Coordinates of C-alpha atoms and ligand atoms in Angstrom, one line a residue:
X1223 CA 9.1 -9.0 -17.9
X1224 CA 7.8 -6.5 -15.3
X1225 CA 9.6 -8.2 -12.7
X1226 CA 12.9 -7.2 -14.1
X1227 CA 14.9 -4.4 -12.4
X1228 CA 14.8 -0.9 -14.7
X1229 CA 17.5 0.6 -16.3
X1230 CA 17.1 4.4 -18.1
X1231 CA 19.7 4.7 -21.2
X1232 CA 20.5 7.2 -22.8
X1233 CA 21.1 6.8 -26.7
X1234 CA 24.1 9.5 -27.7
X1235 CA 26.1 10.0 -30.6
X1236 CA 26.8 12.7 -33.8
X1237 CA 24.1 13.3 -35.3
X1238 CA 22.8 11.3 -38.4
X1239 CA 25.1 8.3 -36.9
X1240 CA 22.2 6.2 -36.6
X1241 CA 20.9 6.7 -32.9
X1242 CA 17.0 6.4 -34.1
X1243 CA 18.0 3.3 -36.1
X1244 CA 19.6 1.9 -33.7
X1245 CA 16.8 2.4 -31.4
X1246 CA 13.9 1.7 -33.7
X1247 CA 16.0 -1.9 -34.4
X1248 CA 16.3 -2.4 -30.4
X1249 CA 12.3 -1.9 -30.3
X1250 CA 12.1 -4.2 -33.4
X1251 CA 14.1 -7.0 -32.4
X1252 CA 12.9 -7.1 -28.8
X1253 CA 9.3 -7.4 -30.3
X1254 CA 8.6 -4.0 -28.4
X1255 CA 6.6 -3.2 -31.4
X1256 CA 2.7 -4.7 -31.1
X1257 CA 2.3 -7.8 -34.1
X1258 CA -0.9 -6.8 -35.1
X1259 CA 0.7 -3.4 -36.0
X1260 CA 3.2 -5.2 -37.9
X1261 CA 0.8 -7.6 -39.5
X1262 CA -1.1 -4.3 -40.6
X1263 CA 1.9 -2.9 -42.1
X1264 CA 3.0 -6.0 -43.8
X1265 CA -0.1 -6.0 -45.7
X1266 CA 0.2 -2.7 -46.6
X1267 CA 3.5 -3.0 -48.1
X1268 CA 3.1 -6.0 -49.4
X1269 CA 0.3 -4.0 -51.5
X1270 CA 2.4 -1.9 -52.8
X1271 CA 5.4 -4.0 -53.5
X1272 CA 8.0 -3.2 -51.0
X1273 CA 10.6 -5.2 -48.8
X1274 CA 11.8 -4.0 -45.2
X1275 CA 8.3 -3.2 -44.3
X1276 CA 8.2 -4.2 -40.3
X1277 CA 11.2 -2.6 -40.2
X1278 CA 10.3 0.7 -41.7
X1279 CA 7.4 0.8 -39.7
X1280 CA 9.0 1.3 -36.5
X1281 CA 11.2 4.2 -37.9
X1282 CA 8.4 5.7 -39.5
X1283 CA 6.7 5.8 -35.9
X1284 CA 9.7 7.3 -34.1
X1285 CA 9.8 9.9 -36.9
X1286 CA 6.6 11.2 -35.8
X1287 CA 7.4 11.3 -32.3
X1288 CA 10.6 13.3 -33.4
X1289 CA 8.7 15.6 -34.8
X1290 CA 6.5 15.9 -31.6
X1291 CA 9.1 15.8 -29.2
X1292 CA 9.4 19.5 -27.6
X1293 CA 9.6 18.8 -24.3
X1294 CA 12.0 16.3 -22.2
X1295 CA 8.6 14.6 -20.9
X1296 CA 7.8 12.9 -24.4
X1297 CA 6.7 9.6 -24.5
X1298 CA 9.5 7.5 -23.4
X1299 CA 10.1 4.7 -25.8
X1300 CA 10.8 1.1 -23.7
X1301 CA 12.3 -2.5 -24.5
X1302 CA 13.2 -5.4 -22.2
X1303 CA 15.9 -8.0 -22.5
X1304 CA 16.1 -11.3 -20.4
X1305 CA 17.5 -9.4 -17.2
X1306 CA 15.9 -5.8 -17.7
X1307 CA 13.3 -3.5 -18.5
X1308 CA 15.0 -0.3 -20.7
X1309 CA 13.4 3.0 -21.1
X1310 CA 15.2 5.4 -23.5
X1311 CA 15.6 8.1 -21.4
X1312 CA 15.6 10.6 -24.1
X1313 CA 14.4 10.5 -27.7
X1314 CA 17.6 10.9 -29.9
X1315 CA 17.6 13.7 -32.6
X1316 CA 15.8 15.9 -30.3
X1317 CA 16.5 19.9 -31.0
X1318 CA 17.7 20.4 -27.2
X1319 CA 19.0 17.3 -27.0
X1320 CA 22.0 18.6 -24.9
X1321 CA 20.4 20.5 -22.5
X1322 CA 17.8 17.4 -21.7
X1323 CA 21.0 14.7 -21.5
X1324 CA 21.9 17.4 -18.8
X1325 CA 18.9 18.3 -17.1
X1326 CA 17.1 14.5 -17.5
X1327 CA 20.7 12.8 -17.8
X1328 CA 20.7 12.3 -13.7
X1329 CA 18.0 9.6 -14.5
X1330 CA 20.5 7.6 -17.1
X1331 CA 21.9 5.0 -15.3
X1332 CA 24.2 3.9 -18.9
X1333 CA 24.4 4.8 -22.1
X1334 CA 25.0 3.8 -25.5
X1335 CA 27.2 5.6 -27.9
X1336 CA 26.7 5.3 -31.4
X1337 CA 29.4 6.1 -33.9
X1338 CA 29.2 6.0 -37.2
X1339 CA 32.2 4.0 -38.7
X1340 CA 32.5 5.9 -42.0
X1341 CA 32.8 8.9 -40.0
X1342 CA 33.9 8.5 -37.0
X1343 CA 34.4 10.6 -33.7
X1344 CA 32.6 13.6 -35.0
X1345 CA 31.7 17.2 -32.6
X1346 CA 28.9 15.8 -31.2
X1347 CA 30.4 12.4 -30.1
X1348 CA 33.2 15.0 -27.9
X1349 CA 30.3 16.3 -26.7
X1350 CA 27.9 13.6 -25.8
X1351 CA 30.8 11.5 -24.1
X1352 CA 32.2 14.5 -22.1
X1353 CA 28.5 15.5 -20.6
X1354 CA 28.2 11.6 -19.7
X1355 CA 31.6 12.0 -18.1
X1356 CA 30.4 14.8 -16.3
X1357 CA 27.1 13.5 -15.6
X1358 CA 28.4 10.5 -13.3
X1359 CA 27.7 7.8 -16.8
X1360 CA 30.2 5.6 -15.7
X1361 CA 29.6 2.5 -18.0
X1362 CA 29.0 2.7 -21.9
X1363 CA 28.3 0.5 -24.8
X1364 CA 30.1 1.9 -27.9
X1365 CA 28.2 0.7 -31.3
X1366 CA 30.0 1.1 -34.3
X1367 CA 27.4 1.6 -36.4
X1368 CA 27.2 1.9 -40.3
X1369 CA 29.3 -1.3 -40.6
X1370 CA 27.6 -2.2 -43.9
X1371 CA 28.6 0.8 -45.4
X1372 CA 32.6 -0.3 -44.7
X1373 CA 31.7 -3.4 -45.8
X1374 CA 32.3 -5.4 -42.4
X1375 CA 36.0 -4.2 -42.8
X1376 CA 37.3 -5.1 -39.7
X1377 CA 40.2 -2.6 -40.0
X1378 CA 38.0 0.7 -40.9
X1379 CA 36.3 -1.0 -37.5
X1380 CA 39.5 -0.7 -35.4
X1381 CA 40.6 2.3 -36.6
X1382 CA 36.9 3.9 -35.0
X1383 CA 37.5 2.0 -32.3
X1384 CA 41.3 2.9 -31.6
X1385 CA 39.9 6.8 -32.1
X1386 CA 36.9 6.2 -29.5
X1387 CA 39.0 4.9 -26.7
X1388 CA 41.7 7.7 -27.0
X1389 CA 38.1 10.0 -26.4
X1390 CA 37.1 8.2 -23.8
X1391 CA 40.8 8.8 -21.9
X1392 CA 40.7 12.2 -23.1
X1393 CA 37.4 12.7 -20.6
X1394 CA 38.7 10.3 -18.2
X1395 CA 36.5 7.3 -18.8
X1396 CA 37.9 4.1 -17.7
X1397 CA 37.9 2.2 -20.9
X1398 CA 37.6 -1.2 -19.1
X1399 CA 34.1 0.4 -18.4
X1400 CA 33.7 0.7 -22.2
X1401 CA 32.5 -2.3 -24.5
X1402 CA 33.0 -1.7 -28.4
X1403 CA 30.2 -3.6 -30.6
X1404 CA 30.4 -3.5 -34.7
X1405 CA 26.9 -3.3 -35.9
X1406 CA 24.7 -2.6 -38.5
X1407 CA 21.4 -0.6 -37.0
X1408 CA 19.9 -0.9 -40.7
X1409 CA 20.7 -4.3 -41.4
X1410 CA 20.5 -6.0 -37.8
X1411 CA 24.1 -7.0 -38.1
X1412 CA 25.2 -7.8 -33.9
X1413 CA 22.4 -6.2 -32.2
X1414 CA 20.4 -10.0 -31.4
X1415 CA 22.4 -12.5 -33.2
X1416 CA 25.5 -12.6 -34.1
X1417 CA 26.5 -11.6 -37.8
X1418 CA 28.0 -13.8 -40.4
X1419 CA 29.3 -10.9 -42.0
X1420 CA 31.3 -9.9 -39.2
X1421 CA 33.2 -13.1 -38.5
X1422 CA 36.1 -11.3 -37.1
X1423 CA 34.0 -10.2 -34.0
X1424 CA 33.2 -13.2 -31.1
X1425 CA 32.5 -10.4 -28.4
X1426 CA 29.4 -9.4 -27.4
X1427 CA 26.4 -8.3 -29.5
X1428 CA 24.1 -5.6 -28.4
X1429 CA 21.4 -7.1 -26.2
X1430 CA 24.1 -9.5 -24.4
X1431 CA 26.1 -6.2 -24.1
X1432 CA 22.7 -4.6 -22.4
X1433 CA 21.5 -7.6 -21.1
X1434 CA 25.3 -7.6 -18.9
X1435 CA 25.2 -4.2 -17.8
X1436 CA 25.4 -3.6 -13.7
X1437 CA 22.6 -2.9 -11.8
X1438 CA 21.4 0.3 -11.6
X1439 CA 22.0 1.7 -7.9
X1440 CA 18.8 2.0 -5.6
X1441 CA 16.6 5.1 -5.8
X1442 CA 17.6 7.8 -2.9
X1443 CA 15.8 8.0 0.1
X1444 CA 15.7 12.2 -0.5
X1445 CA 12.8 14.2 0.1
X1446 CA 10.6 15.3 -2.4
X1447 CA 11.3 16.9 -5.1
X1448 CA 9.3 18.5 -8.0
X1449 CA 10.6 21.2 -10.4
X1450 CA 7.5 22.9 -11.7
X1451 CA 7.3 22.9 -15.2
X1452 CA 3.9 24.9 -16.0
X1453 CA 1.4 26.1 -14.1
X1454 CA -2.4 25.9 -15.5
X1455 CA -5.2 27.3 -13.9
X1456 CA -8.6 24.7 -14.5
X1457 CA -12.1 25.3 -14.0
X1458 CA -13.5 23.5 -11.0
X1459 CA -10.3 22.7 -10.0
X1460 CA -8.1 26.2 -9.7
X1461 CA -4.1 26.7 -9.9
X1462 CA -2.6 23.2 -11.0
X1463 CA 1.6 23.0 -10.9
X1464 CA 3.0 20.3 -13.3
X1465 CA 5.9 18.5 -13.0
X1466 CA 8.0 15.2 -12.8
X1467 CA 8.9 13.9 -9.1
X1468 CA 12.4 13.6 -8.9
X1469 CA 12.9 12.5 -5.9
X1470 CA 10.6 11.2 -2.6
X1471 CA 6.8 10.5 -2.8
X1472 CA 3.8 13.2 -2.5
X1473 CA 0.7 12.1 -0.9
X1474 CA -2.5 14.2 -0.9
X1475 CA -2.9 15.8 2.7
X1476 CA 1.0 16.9 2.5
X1477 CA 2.1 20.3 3.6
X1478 CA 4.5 21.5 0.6
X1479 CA 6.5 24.6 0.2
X1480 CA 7.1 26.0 -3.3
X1481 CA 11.0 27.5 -3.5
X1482 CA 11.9 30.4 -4.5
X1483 CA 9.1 31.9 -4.5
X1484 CA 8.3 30.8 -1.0
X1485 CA 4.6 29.9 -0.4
X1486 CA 3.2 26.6 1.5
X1487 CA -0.1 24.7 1.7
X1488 CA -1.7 21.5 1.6
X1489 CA -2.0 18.8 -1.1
X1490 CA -5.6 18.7 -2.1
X1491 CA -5.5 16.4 -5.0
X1492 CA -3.0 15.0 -7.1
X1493 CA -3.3 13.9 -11.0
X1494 CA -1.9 11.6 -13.0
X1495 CA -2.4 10.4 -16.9
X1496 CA -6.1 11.9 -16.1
X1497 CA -6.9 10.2 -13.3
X1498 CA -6.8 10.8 -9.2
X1499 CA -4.3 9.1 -7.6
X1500 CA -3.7 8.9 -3.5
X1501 CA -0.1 9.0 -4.2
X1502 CA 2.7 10.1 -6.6
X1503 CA 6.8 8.4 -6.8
X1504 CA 10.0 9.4 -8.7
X1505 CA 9.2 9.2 -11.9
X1506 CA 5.4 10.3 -11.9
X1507 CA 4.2 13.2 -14.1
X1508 CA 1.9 14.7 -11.8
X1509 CA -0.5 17.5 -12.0
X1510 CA -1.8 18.4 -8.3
X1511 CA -3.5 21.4 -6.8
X1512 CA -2.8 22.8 -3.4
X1513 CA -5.0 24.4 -1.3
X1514 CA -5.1 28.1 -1.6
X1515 CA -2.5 28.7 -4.0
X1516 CA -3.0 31.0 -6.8
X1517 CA -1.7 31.5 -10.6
X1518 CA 0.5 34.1 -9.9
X1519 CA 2.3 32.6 -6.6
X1520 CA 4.4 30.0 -8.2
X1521 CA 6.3 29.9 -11.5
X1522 CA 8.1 27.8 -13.6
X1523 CA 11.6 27.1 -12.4
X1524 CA 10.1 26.7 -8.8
X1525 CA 10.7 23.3 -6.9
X1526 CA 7.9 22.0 -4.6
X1527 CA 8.9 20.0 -1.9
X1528 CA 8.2 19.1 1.7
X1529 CA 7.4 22.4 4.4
X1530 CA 9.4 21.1 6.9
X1531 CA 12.6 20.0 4.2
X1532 CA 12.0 22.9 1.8
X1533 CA 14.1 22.9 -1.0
X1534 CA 17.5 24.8 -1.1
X1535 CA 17.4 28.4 -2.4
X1536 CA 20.9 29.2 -3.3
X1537 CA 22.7 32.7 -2.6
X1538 CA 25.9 31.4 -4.3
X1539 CA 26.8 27.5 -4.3
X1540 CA 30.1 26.5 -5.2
X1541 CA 30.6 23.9 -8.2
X1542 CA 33.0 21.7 -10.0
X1543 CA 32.2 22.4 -13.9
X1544 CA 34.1 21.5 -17.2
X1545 CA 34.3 23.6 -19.9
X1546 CA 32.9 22.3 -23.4
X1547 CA 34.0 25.3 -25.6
X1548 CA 34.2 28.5 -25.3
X1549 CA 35.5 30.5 -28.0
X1550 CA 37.8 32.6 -25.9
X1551 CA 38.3 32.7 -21.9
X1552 CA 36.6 32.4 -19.0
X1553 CA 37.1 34.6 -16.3
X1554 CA 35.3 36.1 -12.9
X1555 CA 32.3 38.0 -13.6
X1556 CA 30.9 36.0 -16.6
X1557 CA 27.5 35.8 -16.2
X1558 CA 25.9 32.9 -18.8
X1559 CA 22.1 31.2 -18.2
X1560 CA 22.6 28.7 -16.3
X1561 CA 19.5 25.8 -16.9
X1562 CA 19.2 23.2 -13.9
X1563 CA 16.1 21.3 -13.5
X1564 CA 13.4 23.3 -15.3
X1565 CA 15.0 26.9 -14.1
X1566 CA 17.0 28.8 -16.3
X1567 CA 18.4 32.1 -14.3
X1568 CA 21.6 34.1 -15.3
X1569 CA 24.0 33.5 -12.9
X1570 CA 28.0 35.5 -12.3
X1571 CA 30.9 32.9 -12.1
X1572 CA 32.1 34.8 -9.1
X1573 CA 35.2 33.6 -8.7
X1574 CA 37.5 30.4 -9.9
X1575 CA 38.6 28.9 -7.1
X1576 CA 40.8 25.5 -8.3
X1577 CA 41.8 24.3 -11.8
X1578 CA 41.5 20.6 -11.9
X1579 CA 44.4 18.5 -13.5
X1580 CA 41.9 16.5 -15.5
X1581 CA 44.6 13.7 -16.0
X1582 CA 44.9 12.8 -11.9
X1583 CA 41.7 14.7 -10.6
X1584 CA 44.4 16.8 -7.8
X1585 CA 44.1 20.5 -7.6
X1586 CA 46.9 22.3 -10.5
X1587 CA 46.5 25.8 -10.0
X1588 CA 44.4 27.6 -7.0
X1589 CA 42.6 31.0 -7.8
X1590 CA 43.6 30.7 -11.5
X1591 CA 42.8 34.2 -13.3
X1592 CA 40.9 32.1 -16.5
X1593 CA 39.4 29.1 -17.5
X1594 CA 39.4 27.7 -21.0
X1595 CA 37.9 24.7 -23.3
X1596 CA 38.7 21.5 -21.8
X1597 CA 39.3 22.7 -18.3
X1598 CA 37.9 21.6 -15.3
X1599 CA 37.6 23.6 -12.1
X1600 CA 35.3 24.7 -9.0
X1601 CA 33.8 28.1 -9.1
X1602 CA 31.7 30.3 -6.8
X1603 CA 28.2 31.2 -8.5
X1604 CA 25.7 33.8 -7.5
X1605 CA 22.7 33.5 -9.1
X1606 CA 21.2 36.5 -10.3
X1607 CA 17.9 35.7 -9.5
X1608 CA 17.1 32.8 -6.5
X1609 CA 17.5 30.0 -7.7
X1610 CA 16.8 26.3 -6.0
X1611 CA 19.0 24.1 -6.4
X1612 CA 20.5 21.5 -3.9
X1613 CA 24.5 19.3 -3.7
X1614 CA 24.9 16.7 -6.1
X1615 CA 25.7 14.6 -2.9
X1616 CA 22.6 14.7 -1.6
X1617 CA 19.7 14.9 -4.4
X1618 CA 21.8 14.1 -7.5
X1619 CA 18.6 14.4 -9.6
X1620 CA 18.9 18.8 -9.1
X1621 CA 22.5 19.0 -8.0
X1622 CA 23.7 19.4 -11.9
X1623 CA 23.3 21.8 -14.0
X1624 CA 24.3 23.3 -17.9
X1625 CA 25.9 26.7 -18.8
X1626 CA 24.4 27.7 -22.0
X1627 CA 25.9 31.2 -23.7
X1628 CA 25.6 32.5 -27.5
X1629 CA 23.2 29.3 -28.2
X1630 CA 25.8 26.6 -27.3
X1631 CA 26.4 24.8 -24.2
X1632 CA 29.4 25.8 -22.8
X1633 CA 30.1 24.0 -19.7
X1634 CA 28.4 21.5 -17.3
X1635 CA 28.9 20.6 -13.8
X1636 CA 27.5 19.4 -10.5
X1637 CA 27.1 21.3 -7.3
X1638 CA 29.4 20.7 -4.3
X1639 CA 27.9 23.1 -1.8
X1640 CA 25.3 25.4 -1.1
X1641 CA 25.2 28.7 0.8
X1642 CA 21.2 29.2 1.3
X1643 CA 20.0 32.2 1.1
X1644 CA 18.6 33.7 4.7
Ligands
LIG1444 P1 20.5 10.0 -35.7 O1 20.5 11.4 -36.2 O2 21.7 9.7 -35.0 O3 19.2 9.6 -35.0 O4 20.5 9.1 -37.1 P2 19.4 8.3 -37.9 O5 19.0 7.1 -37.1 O6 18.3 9.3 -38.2 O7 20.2 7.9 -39.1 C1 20.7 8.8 -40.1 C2 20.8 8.2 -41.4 O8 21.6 7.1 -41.4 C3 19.4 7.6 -41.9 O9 19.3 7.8 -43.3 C4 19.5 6.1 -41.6 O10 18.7 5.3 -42.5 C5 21.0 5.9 -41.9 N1 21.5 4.7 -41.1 C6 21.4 4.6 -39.7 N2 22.0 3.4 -39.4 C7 22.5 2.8 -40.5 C8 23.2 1.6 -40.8 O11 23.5 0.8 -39.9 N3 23.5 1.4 -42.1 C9 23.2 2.3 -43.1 N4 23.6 2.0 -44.3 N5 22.5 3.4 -42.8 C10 22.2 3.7 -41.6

């Protein structure tokens, strides 16, 4: 029901471990998919002979979006259970799949894991878990997947298991937070009712498991926020910003101030799914012109909030980060892009200022000369180029931020401080 309080999951895992499966069943089994649209397409297939058709038809549906999805705005795919209404934050398989989880992952308030069971903790499941770990996921639902290729063994299921907790206190995750569900996405095996195949398991199956989760915390009260995504510039109408509110509400009549590039003016009209709206909240994909603003004065990367609570413009911020991989060592002066929000901007790691024991969180080395794969630590940045960007403490949604380098993510962290530029 609508009533329900909203949760955003995220769906991670390896890839080919069955993340759109699982998905595509959730949608199924919650009857998230329209009946007439699976009446039609029982018909069809019933044409031409085949089983598994409703099924099918949901997975054929989330291939096309796949193959749409560019951008982390895609159509979000949404379910509800007894107690809430789910929107998949992100659509799995996606190419930049990382970087989204890190700059949309503020917005997941849990996640799923999916591991495969005849595979295993693969790269991407080290990956996934870690950047949850980082991102401030503190509760996850771990579905071992594929269990009808094991054959419901119950020991190939422990074995997954016993490998995916070890993870998870490799990262630090509490693994009473954790709940471990054998399932078949393909089949259906544990994800509404529970399986006679697996007659080992009496824990939870999937949508108890979701239906269970805590409830999310309440939205900040923090000022608006908007990272610009595009600019357009429409006849009849002139220069129109897009983006997603992140934070706080935008009314038509506001005074706003673009950051960096530092220009102001007033709301004129605001637009959302094609039509004029009064009013835009967290959430909203807004289009909106301001008053006087040109093509040229704003770009992406920008964030528009209020005049008198402009955003942050960084001249260095200090930061805790972890690092993913790196092939060799990180030291002062490394200068990778760093993505937050919709900016990406080279930035220097000017200096390392702790190492973090990543075992009891307490400070093991100060002013270390290098950082390596699977350490954590605060640094000093100094962005290259401004760059806004405010502490996770106080707008979480653009306090975190990815550092991509040679095509790979290579670290992740959240801001602690900010020294504004003057
Ligand atoms: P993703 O890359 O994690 O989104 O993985 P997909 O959902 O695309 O699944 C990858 C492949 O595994 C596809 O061929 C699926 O049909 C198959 N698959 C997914 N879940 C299951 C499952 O529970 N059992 C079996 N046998 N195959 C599955």
């Amino acid at each position: 029901s609508k009533d329900n309080p909203h949760q955003n999951l995220a769906i991670i895992g390896h890839v080919d471990h069955g993340k759109s499966t699982l998905v595509g069943r959730l949608l199924y089994e919650t009857g998230s998919v329209p009946e007439h649209v699976i009446e039609q397409h029982r018909e069809e297939a019933e044409e031409k002979g085949k089983g598994g058709f409703e099924f099918a038809y949901v997975m054929d549906n989330l291939a096309e979006e796949r193959e749409r999805g560019v951008t982390i705005d895609i159509a979000h795919q949404e379910f509800d259970t007894d107690e809430y209404d789910f929107t998949i934050v992100d659509t799995p398989g996606h190419r930049d799949f990382v970087k989204n989880m890190i700059t949309g992952a503020s917005q997941a308030d849990h996640a799923v894991l999916v591991v495969a069971a005849d595979d295993g903790v693969a790269p991407q499941t080290q990956e996934h878990v870690f950047l949850a770990r980082t991102l401030g996921i503190d509760e996850l639902i771990v579905a071992v997947n594929k269990m009808d290729i094991v054959d419901y063994s119950e020991e190939t299921y422990r074995e997954v298991v016993d490998e995916v907790t070890q993870l998870l206190k490799q990262v630090q995750f509490d693994t009473e937070d954790a709940s471990f569900i054998p399932v078949s996405a393909f089949e259906g095996d544990n994800v509404a009712e529970h399986s006679e195949n697996t007659d080992w398991y009496d824990g939870e199956i999937l949508l108890e498991a979701l239906n269970n989760l805590p409830e999310p915390q309440p939205p900040t009260d923090a000022p608006l926020r908007v990272p610009i995504q595009d600019v357009y510039t429409i006849s009849g109408i002139g220069t129109v910003p897009v983006g997603r509110i992140e934070t706080g509400i935008m009314n038509v009549g506001d005074s706003v101030s673009f950051q960096p590039s530092d220009v102001s003016g007033e709301v004129k009209t605001i637009e959302m799914h094609h039509e004029e709206v009064p009013r835009a909240d967290p959430g909203d994909n807004i289009g909106f012109n301001v008053r006087g603003l040109g093509k040229d004065d704003i770009r992406r990367g920008d964030v528009c909030g209020p005049a008198d609570d402009p955003p942050s413009v960084a001249e260095t911020f200090q930061a805790q980060i972890v690092v993913m991989q790196h092939p060799s060592v990180i030291t002062a002066g490394y200068t990778p892009v760093f993505h937050a929000h919709t900016a990406q901007v080279a930035c220097t790691i000017e200096s390392i200022d702790r190492k973090m024991d990543p075992s009891s969180g307490e400070v093991a080395e100060e002013n270390p000369d290098f950082i390596q794969s699977g350490d954590a630590a605060v640094v000093t940045i100094r962005p290259q180029k401004p760059l806004s960007i405010e502490p996770s403490s106080e707008i979480p949604e653009l306090g975190s931020f990815a550092i991509r380098d040679m095509g790979q993510t290579i670290a992740a962290g959240k801001v602690l401080e900010v020294h504004e530029r003057e």
